[in-house]
Coordinates of C-alpha atoms in Angstrom, one line a residue:
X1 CA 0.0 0.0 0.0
X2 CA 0.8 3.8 -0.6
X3 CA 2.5 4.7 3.1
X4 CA 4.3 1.8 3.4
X5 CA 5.8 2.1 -0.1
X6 CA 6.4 5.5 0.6
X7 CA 8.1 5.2 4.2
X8 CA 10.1 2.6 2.2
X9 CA 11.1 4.7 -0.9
X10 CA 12.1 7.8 1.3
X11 CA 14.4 6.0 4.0
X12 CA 15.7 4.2 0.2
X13 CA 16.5 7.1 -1.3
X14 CA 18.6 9.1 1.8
X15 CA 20.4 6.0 2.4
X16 CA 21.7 6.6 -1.6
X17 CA 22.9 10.7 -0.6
X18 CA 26.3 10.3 0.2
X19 CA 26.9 13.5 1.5
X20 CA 25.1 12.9 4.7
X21 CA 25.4 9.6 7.1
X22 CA 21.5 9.5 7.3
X23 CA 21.8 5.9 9.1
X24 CA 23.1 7.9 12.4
X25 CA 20.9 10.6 11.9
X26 CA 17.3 8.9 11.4
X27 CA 15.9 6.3 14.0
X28 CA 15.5 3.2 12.1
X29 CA 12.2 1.9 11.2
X30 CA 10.4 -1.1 13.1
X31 CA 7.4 -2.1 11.1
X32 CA 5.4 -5.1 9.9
X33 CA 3.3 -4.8 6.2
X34 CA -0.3 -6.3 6.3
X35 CA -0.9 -6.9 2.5
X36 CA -4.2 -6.2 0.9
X37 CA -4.8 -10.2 0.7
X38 CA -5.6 -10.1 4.1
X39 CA -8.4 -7.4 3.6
X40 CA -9.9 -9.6 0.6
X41 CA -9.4 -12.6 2.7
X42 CA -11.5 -11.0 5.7
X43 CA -14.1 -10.4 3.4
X44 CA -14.9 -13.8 1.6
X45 CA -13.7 -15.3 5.4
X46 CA -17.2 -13.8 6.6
X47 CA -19.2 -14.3 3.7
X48 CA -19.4 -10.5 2.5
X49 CA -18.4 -11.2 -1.4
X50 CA -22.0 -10.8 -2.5
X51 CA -22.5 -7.2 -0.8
X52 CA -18.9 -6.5 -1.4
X53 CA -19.8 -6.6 -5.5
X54 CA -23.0 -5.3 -4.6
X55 CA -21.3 -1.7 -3.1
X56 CA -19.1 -1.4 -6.5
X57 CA -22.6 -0.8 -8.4
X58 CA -24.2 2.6 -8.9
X59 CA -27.4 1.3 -6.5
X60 CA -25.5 0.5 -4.0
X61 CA -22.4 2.8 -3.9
X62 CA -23.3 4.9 -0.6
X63 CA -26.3 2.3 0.5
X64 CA -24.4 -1.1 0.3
X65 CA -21.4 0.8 2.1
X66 CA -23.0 1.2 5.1
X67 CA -24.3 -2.3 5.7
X68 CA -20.8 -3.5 4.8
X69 CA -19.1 -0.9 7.1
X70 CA -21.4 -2.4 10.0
X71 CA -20.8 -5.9 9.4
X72 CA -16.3 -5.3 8.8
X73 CA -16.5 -3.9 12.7
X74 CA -17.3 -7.3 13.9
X75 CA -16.4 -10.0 11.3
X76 CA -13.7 -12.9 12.0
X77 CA -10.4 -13.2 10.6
X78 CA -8.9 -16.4 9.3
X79 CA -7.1 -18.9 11.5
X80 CA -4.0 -19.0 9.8
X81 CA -4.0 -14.9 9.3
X82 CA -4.4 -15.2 13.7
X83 CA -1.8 -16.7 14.6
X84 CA 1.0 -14.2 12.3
X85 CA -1.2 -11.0 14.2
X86 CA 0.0 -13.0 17.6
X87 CA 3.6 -13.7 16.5
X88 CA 3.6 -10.4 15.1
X89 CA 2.0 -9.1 18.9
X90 CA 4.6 -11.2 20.7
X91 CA 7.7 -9.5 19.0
X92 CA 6.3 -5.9 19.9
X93 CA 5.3 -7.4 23.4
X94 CA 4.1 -4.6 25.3
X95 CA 5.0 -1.3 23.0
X96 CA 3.0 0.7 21.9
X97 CA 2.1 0.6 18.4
X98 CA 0.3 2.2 15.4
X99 CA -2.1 0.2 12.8
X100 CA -1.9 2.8 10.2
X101 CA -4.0 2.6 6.7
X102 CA -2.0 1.9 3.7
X103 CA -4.2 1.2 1.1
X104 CA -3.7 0.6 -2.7
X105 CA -4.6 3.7 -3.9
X106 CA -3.6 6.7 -1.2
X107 CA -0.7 8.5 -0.6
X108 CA -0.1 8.3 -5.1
X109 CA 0.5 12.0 -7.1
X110 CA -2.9 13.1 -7.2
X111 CA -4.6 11.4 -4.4
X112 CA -3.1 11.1 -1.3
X113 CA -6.9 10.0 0.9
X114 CA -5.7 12.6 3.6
X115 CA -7.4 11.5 6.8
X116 CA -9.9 9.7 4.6
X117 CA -9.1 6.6 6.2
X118 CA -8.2 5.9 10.2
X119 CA -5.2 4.6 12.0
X120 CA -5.6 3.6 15.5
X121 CA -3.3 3.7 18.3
X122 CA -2.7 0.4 20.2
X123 CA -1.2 1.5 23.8
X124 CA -0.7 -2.7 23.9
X125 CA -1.1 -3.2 27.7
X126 CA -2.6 -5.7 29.6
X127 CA -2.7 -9.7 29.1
X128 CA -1.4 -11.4 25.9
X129 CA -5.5 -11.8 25.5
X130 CA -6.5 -8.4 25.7
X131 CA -3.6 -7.1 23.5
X132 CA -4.7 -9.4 20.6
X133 CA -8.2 -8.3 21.2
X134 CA -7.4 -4.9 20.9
X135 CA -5.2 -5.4 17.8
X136 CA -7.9 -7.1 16.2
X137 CA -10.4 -4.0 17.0
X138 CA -8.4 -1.7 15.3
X139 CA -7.2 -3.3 12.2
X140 CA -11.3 -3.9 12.2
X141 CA -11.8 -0.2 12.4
X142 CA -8.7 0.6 9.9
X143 CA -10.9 -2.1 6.8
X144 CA -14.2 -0.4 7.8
X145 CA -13.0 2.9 7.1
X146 CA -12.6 2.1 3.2
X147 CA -16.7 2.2 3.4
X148 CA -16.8 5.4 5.4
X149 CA -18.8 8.2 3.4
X150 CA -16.0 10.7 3.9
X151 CA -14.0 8.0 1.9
X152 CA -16.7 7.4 -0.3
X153 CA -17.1 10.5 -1.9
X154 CA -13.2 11.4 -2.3
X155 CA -13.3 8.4 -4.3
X156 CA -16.3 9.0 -6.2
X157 CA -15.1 12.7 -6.8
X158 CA -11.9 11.9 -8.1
X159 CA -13.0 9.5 -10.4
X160 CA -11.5 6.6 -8.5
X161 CA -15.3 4.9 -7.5
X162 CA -14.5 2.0 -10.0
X163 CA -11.2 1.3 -8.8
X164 CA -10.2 -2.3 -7.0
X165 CA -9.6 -0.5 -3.5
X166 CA -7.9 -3.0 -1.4
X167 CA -6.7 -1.4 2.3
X168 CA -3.3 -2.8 3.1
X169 CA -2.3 -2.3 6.8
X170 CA 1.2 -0.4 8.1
X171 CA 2.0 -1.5 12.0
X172 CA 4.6 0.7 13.4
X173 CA 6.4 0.6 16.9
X174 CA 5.5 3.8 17.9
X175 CA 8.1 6.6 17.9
X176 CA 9.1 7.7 21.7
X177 CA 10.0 7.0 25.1
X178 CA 7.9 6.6 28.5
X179 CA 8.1 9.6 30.3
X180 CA 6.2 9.3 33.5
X181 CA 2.8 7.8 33.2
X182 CA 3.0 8.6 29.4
X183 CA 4.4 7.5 26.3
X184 CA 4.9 10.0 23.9
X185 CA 8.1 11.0 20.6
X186 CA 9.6 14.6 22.4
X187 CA 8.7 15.9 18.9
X188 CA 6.3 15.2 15.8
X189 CA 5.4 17.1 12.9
X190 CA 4.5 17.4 9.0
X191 CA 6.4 18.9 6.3
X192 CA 5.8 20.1 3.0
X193 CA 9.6 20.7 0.6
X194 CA 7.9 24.4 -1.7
X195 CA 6.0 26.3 1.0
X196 CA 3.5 28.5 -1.8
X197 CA 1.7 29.7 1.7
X198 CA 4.2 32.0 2.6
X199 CA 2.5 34.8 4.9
X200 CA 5.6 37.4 4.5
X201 CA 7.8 38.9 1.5
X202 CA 10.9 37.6 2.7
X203 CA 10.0 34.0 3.1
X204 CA 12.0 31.7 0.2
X205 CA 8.8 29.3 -0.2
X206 CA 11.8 26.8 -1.6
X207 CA 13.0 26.7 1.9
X208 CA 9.8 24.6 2.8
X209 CA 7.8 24.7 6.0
X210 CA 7.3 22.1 8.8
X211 CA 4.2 22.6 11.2
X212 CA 5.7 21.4 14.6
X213 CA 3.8 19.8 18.0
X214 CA 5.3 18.5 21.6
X215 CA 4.4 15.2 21.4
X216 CA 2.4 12.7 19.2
X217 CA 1.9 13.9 15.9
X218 CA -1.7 14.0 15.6
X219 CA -2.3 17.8 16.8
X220 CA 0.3 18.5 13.7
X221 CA -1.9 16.7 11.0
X222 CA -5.4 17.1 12.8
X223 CA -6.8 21.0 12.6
X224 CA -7.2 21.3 16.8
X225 CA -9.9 23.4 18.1
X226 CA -8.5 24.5 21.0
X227 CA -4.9 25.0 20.4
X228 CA -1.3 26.3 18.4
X229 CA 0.8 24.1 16.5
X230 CA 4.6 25.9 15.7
X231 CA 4.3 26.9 12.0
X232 CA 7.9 26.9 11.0
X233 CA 9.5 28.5 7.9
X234 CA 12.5 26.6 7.3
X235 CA 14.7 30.0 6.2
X236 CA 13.1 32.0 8.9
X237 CA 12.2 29.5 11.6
X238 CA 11.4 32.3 14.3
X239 CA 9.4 34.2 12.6
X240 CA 5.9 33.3 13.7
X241 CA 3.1 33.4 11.4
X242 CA 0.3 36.2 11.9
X243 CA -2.4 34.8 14.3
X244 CA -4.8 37.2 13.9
X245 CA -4.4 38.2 17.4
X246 CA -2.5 40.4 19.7
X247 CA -1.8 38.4 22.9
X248 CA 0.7 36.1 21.4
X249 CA 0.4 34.2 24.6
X250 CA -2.6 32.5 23.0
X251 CA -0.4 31.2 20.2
X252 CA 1.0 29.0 22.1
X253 CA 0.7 24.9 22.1
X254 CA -1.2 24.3 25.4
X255 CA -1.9 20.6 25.4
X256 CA 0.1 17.5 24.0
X257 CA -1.4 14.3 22.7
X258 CA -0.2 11.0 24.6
X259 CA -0.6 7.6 25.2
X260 CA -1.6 6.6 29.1
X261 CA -0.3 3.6 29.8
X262 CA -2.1 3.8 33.0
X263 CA -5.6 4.1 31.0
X264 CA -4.8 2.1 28.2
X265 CA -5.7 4.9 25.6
X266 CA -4.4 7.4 23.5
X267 CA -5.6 11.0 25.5
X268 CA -5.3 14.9 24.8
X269 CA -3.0 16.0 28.3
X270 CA -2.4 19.9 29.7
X271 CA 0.7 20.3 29.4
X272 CA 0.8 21.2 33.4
X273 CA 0.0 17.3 33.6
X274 CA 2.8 16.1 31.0
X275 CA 5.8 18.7 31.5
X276 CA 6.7 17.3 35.2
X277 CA 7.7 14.2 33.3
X278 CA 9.5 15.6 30.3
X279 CA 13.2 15.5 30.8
X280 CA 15.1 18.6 31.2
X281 CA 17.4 18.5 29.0
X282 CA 14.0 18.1 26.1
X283 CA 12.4 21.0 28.3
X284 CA 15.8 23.1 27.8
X285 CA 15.1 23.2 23.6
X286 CA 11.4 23.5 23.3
X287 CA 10.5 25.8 26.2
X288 CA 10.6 28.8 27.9
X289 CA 9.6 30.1 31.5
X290 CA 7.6 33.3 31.8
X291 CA 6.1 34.8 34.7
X292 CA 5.6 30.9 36.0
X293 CA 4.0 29.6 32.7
X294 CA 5.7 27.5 30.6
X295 CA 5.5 28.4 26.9
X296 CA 6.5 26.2 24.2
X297 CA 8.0 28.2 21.8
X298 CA 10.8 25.8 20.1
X299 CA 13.2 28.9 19.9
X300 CA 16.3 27.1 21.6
X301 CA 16.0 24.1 19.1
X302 CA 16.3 26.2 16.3
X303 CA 18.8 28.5 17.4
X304 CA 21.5 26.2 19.2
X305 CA 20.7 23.1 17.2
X306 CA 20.8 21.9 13.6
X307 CA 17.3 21.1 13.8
X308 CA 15.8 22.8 10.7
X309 CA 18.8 22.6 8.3
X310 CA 18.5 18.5 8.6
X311 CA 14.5 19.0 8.1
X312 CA 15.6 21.7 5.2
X313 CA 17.9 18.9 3.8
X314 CA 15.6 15.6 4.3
X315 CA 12.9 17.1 2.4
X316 CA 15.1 18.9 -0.4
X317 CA 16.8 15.3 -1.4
X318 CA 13.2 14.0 -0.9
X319 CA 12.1 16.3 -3.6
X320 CA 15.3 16.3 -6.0
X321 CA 14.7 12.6 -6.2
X322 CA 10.9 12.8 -6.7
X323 CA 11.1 15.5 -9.1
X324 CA 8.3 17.0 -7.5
X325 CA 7.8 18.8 -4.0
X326 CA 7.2 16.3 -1.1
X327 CA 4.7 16.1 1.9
X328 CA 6.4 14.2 4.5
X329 CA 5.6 13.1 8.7
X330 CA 8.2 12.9 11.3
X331 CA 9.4 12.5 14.3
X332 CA 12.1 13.3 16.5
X333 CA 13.8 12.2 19.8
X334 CA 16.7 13.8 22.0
X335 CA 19.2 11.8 23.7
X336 CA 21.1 14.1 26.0
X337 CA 21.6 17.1 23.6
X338 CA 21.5 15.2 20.6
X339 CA 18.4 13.9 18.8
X340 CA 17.7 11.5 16.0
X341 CA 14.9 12.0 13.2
X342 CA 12.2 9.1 12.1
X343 CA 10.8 9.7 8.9
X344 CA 7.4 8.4 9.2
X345 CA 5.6 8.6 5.7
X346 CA 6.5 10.8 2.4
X347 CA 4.0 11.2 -0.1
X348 CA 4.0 13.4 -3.4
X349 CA 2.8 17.0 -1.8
X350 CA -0.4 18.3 -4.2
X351 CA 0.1 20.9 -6.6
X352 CA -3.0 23.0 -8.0
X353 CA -2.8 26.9 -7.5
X354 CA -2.3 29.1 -10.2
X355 CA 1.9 29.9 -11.0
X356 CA 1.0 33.3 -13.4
X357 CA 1.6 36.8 -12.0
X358 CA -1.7 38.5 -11.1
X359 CA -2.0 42.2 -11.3
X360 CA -3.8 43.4 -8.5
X361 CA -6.2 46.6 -9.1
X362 CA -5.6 49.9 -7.5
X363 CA -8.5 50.8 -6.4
X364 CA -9.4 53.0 -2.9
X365 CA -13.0 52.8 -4.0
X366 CA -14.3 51.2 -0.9
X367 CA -17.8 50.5 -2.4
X368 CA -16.3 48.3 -5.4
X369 CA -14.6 46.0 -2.9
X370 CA -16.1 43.4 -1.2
X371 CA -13.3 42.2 1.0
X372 CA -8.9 42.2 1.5
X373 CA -6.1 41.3 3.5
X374 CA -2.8 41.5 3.8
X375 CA -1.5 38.0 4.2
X376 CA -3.8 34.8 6.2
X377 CA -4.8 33.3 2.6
X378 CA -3.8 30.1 1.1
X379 CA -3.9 29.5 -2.5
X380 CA -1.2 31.1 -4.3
X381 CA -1.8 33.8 -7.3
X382 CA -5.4 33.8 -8.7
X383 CA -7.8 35.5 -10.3
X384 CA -10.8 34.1 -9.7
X385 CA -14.6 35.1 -11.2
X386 CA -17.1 34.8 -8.1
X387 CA -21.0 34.6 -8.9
X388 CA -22.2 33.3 -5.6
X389 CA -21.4 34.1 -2.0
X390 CA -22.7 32.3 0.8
X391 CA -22.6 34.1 3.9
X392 CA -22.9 33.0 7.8
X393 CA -23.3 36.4 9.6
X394 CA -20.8 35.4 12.5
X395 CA -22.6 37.6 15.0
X396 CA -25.9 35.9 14.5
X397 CA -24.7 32.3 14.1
X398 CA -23.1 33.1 17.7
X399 CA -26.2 33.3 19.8
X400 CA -27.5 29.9 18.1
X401 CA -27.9 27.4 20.1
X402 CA -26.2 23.9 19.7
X403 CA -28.8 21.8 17.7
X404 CA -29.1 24.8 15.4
X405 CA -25.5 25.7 15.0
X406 CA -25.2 22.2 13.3
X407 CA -28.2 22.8 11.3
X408 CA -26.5 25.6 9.9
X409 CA -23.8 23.2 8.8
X410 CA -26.1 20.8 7.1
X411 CA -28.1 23.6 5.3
X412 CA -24.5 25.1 4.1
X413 CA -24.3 21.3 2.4
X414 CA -27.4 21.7 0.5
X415 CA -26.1 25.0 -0.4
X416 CA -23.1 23.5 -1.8
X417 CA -24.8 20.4 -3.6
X418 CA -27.0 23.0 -5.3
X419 CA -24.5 24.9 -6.5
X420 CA -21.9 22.0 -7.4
X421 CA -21.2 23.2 -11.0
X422 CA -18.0 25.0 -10.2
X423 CA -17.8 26.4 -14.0
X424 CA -21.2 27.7 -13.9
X425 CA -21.5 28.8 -10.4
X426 CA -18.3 29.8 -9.1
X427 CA -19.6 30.3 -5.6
X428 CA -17.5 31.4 -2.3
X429 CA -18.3 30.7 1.1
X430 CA -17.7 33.2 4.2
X431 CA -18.4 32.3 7.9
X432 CA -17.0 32.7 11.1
X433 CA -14.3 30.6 12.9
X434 CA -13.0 27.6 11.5
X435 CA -14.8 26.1 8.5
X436 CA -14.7 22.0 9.3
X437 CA -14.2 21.8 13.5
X438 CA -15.3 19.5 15.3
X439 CA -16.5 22.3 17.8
X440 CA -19.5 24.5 16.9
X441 CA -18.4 27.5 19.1
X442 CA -15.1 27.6 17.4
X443 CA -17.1 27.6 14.1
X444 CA -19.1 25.8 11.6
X445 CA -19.1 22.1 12.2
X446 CA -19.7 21.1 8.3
X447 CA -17.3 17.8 6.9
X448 CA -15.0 18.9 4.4
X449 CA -17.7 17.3 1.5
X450 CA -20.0 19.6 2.4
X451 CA -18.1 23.2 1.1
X452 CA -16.3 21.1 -1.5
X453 CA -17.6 23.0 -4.7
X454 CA -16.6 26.3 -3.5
X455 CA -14.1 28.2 -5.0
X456 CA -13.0 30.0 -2.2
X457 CA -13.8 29.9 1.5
X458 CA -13.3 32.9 3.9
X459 CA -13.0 32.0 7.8
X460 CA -14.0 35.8 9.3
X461 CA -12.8 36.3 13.3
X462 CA -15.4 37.4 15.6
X463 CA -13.7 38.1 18.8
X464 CA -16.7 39.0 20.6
X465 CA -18.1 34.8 19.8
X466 CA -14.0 33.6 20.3
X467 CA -14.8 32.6 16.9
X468 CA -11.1 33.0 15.2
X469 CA -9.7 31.4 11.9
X470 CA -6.8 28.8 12.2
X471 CA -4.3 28.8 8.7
X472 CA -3.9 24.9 8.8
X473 CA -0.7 24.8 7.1
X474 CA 0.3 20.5 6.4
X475 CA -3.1 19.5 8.0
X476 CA -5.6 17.0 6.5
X477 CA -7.6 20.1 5.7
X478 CA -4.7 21.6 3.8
X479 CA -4.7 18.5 1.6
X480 CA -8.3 19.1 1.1
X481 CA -8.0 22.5 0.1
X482 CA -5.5 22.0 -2.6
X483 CA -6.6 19.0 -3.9
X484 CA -10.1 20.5 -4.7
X485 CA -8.2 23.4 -6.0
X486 CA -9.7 25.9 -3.3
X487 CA -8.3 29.1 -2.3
X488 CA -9.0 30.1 1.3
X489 CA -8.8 33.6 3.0
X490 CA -8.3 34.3 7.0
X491 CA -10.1 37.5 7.8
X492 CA -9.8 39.7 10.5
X493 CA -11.9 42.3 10.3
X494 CA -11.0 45.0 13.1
X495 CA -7.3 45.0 12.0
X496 CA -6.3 47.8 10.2
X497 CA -4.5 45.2 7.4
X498 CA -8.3 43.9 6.7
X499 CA -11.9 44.9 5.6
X500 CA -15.0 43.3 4.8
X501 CA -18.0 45.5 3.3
X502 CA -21.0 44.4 5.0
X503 CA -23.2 47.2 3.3
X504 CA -21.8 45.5 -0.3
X505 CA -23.6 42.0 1.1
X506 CA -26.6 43.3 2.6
X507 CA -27.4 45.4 -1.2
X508 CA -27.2 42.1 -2.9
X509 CA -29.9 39.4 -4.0
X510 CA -30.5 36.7 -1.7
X511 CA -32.0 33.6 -3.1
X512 CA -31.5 31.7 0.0
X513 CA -35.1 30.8 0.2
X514 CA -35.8 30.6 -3.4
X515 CA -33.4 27.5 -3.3
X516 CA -33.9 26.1 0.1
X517 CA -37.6 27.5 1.3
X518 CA -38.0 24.8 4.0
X519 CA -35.2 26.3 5.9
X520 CA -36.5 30.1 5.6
X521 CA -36.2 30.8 9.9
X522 CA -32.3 30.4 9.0
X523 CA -32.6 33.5 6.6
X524 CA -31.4 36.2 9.0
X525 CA -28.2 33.8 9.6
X526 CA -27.2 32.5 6.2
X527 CA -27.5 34.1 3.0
X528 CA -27.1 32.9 -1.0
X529 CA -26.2 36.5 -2.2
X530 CA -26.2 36.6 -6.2
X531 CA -23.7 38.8 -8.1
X532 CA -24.7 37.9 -11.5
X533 CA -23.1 40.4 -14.3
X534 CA -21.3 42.3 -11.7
X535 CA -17.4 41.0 -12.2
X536 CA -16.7 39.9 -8.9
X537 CA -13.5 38.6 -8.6
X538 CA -11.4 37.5 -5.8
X539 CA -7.5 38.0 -6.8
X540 CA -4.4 37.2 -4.7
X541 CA -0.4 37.7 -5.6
X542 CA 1.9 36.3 -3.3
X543 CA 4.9 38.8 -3.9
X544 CA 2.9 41.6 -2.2
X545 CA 0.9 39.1 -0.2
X546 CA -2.4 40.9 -0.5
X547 CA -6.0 39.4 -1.8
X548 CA -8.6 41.6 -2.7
X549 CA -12.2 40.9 -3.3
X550 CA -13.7 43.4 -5.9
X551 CA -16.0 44.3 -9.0
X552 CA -14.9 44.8 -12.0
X553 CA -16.9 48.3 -12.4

């Protein structure tokens, strides 16, 4: 499968650059390969060929899926396929490992399945029984994902819904040491080789840019509510990216992802709780003391340590090799003052925005623009026609309650299923907080399927609601966004680098209830403004960093 072949092909190809003795630089690898003979095997094993066939039809794409899905999460594995998982249980004996997907068709150019499918922790404590059980429950959960609907409908969108899927499994010892109670790597990330998201001039976007977490790395590739990965340029390290707010204190990574031995399960810490632990020689390079808070800043590791110019140099070979820039996961472990590098996965990084120069227009008419920044936008240099905007009025959606705040998600799906055409109805979306959490006060809780047609989303800050945007630079989402080619704006409307014309929205057609009349008491909070004939286009150049949102007369 894909991230096995591509852990494989990475370590491969540093082992072949002479010029650095990667072997005493990276941590080896300790892995075993499930093969996607197994996954077939599990099906016919429990009888599930003739629904299996059944979910590659049209009928029963979506419908068949879900009865499948339901039956993989319990089914029963062959004998002889048993007793490798408990040879292969007995070698790791009781470290912790990670079933990871690896199917066929992810991690390829094109389609890497970002977060499409799972991979489970196993903290592997407890009897030689309970261990197996656990195994067994994720690589259960890890098959059953390849009939999730998120998974699904990337397929089916990308063409692939006629391809022979077959989900191959990765088990990796995981990366780290126990500290404490806990069992954690001192430092996990993701990197991307050509950083086009720079967000100032003098950033060298060939320099690349690695978004950095204390602990496991799934704060790093997940977009968290609640907290502040280290977005590092790899030039520039210490030059943090604009946050949108003044008190840099909350920029800050406040909790760590761990594995509790104690609890058997993987669990989201304070760092108050996981610090004590942490030796001081790891505390020394990632933190800093003020006013008796610890802030983890990572300035000591890139200023006294060679960190970023090994990151800098992994992912350049990476790319020279590929002939193509590289999207890569890593870990990273101290041993007194040294540390060692374990190169998790590397995978093709996506490549859609625009590469010509875009002349932005001079204009200090504030009535022919709609919106602009400086900076907070993702997409590279476009010029791009709008017809539609869909707009959440963040002050409004804030006083919702619960139940309706996710209502407001599922009616922005039906918005974006209507206007799926992206040629016809180039449509872009504008709401408050973060498009896609998992939290509705930090946002709008839709999946990433339901804004896919837009052209362009806007995440607007509304302090008053603590509704702020989050750039997710290397996340899932950022996969998301570039593979469906859309360009995303951060906007932060009380800073003096920002504006958004609410008087420009409010003078246009709404055909919110033309479209969707069943939902009409939401038509104070979300509006299908029509700009038909009036040139609005949102256009972006990178050199000056600005993105401006205007009409064409």
């Amino acid at each position: 499968g894909g991230k096995a072949v591509g852990m494989l092909l990475a370590r491969k190809i540093l082992s072949k650059d002479t010029s650095v003795d990667w072997r005493s630089e990276l941590e080896p690898h300790d892995s075993f390969y499930i093969g996607a003979d197994v996954f077939y095997a599990y099906i016919v094993q429990n009888g599930w060929w003739r629904i299996f066939m059944e979910q590659k039809t049209k009928d029963g794409y979506f419908d068949a899926a879900k009865d499948l899905r339901e039956k993989m999460l319990s089914g029963k594995f062959p004998m002889e396929i048993k007793e490798q998982f408990q040879q292969m249980l007995e070698y790791f004996g009781q470290s912790p490992i990670i079933v990871r997907s690896s199917s066929l068709l992810e991690d390829g150019f094109g389609n890497v399945f970002a977060g499409k499918y799972e991979s489970i922790f196993c903290v592997n404590q407890g009897s030689p029984e309970q261990r197996y059980k656990n195994f067994e429950e994720a690589v259960r959960q890890v098959f059953a994902s390849t009939m999730s609907e998120e998974a699904l409908s990337y397929r089916l969108e990308r063409g692939l819904d006629k391809h022979d899927e077959q989900m191959a499994l990765l088990v990796q010892r995981v990366s780290g040491s126990y500290k404490g109670p806990f069992f954690f790597p001192d430092l996990a990330g993701v990197g991307i080789s050509f950083n086009t998201y720079v967000w100032e001039k003098s950033i060298d976007p060939k320099a690349g840019m690695i978004r950095l977490v204390f602990g496991l790395g799934t704060r790093a590739v997940n977009r968290v509510e609640d907290d502040y990965p280290r977005i590092v340029s790899l030039d520039q390290p210490n030059l943090l990216p604009h946050s949108g707010t003044d008190e840099a204190g909350l920029s800050y990574q406040r909790k760590a992802d761990v594995l509790d031995i104690g609890l058997n399960s993987l669990e989201t810490a304070d760092l108050e709780k996981v610090l004590p632990h942490t030796p001081e020689t790891v505390l020394n390079m990632i933190a800093k003391t003020d006013r008796g808070y610890t802030h983890l800043n990572f300035d000591k590791l890139f200023s006294t340590t060679d960190f970023t110019r090994k990151m800098r140099n992994i992912m350049k070979t990476l790319e020279n090799s590929y002939e193509h820039p590289v999207d890569i996961e890593f870990t990273a472990n101290f041993s007194g003052d040294s540390f060692k590098i374990n190169l998790l996965q590397c995978r093709p990084l996506q490549q859609k925005w625009l590469q010509n120069t875009v002349t932005l227009p001079d204009t200090k008419e504030k009535d022919r623009t709609v919106l602009s920044s400086e900076g907070n936008f993702m997409g590279g240099n476009i010029s791009q026609k709008i017809r539609y905007v869909i707009y959440i009025d963040p002050e409004r959606y804030s006083l919702l309650n619960q139940q309706d705040k996710y209502e407001t998600a599922r009616i922005t799906g039906k918005i974006n299923a209507f206007l799926k055409d992206k040629k016809d109805c180039p449509a872009m979306l504008m709401g408050p907080g973060r498009w896609g959490t998992s939290t509705p006060s930090m946002g709008v809780p839709v999946s990433f399927f339901e804004i896919n047609h837009m052209r362009c989303i806007v995440e607007i800050a509304f302090r008053s609601g603590n509704l702020v945007p989050e750039l997710s630079f290397g996340t899932h989402m950022f996969q998301d966004l570039v593979e469906s080619n859309i360009f995303y704006i951060a906007l932060f409307p009380e800073e003096e680098s920002s504006y958004l014309n609410l008087k420009a929205l409010d003078e246009a057609e709404d055909i919110m209830e033309k479209i969707l009349p069943q939902h009409g008491r939401f038509r104070d909070i979300i509006k299908v403004l029509d700009f038909k004939d009036k040139g609005l286009t949102v256009l972006s150049d990178i050199a000056s960093q600005k993105v401006i949102c205007v009409f064409s007369s």
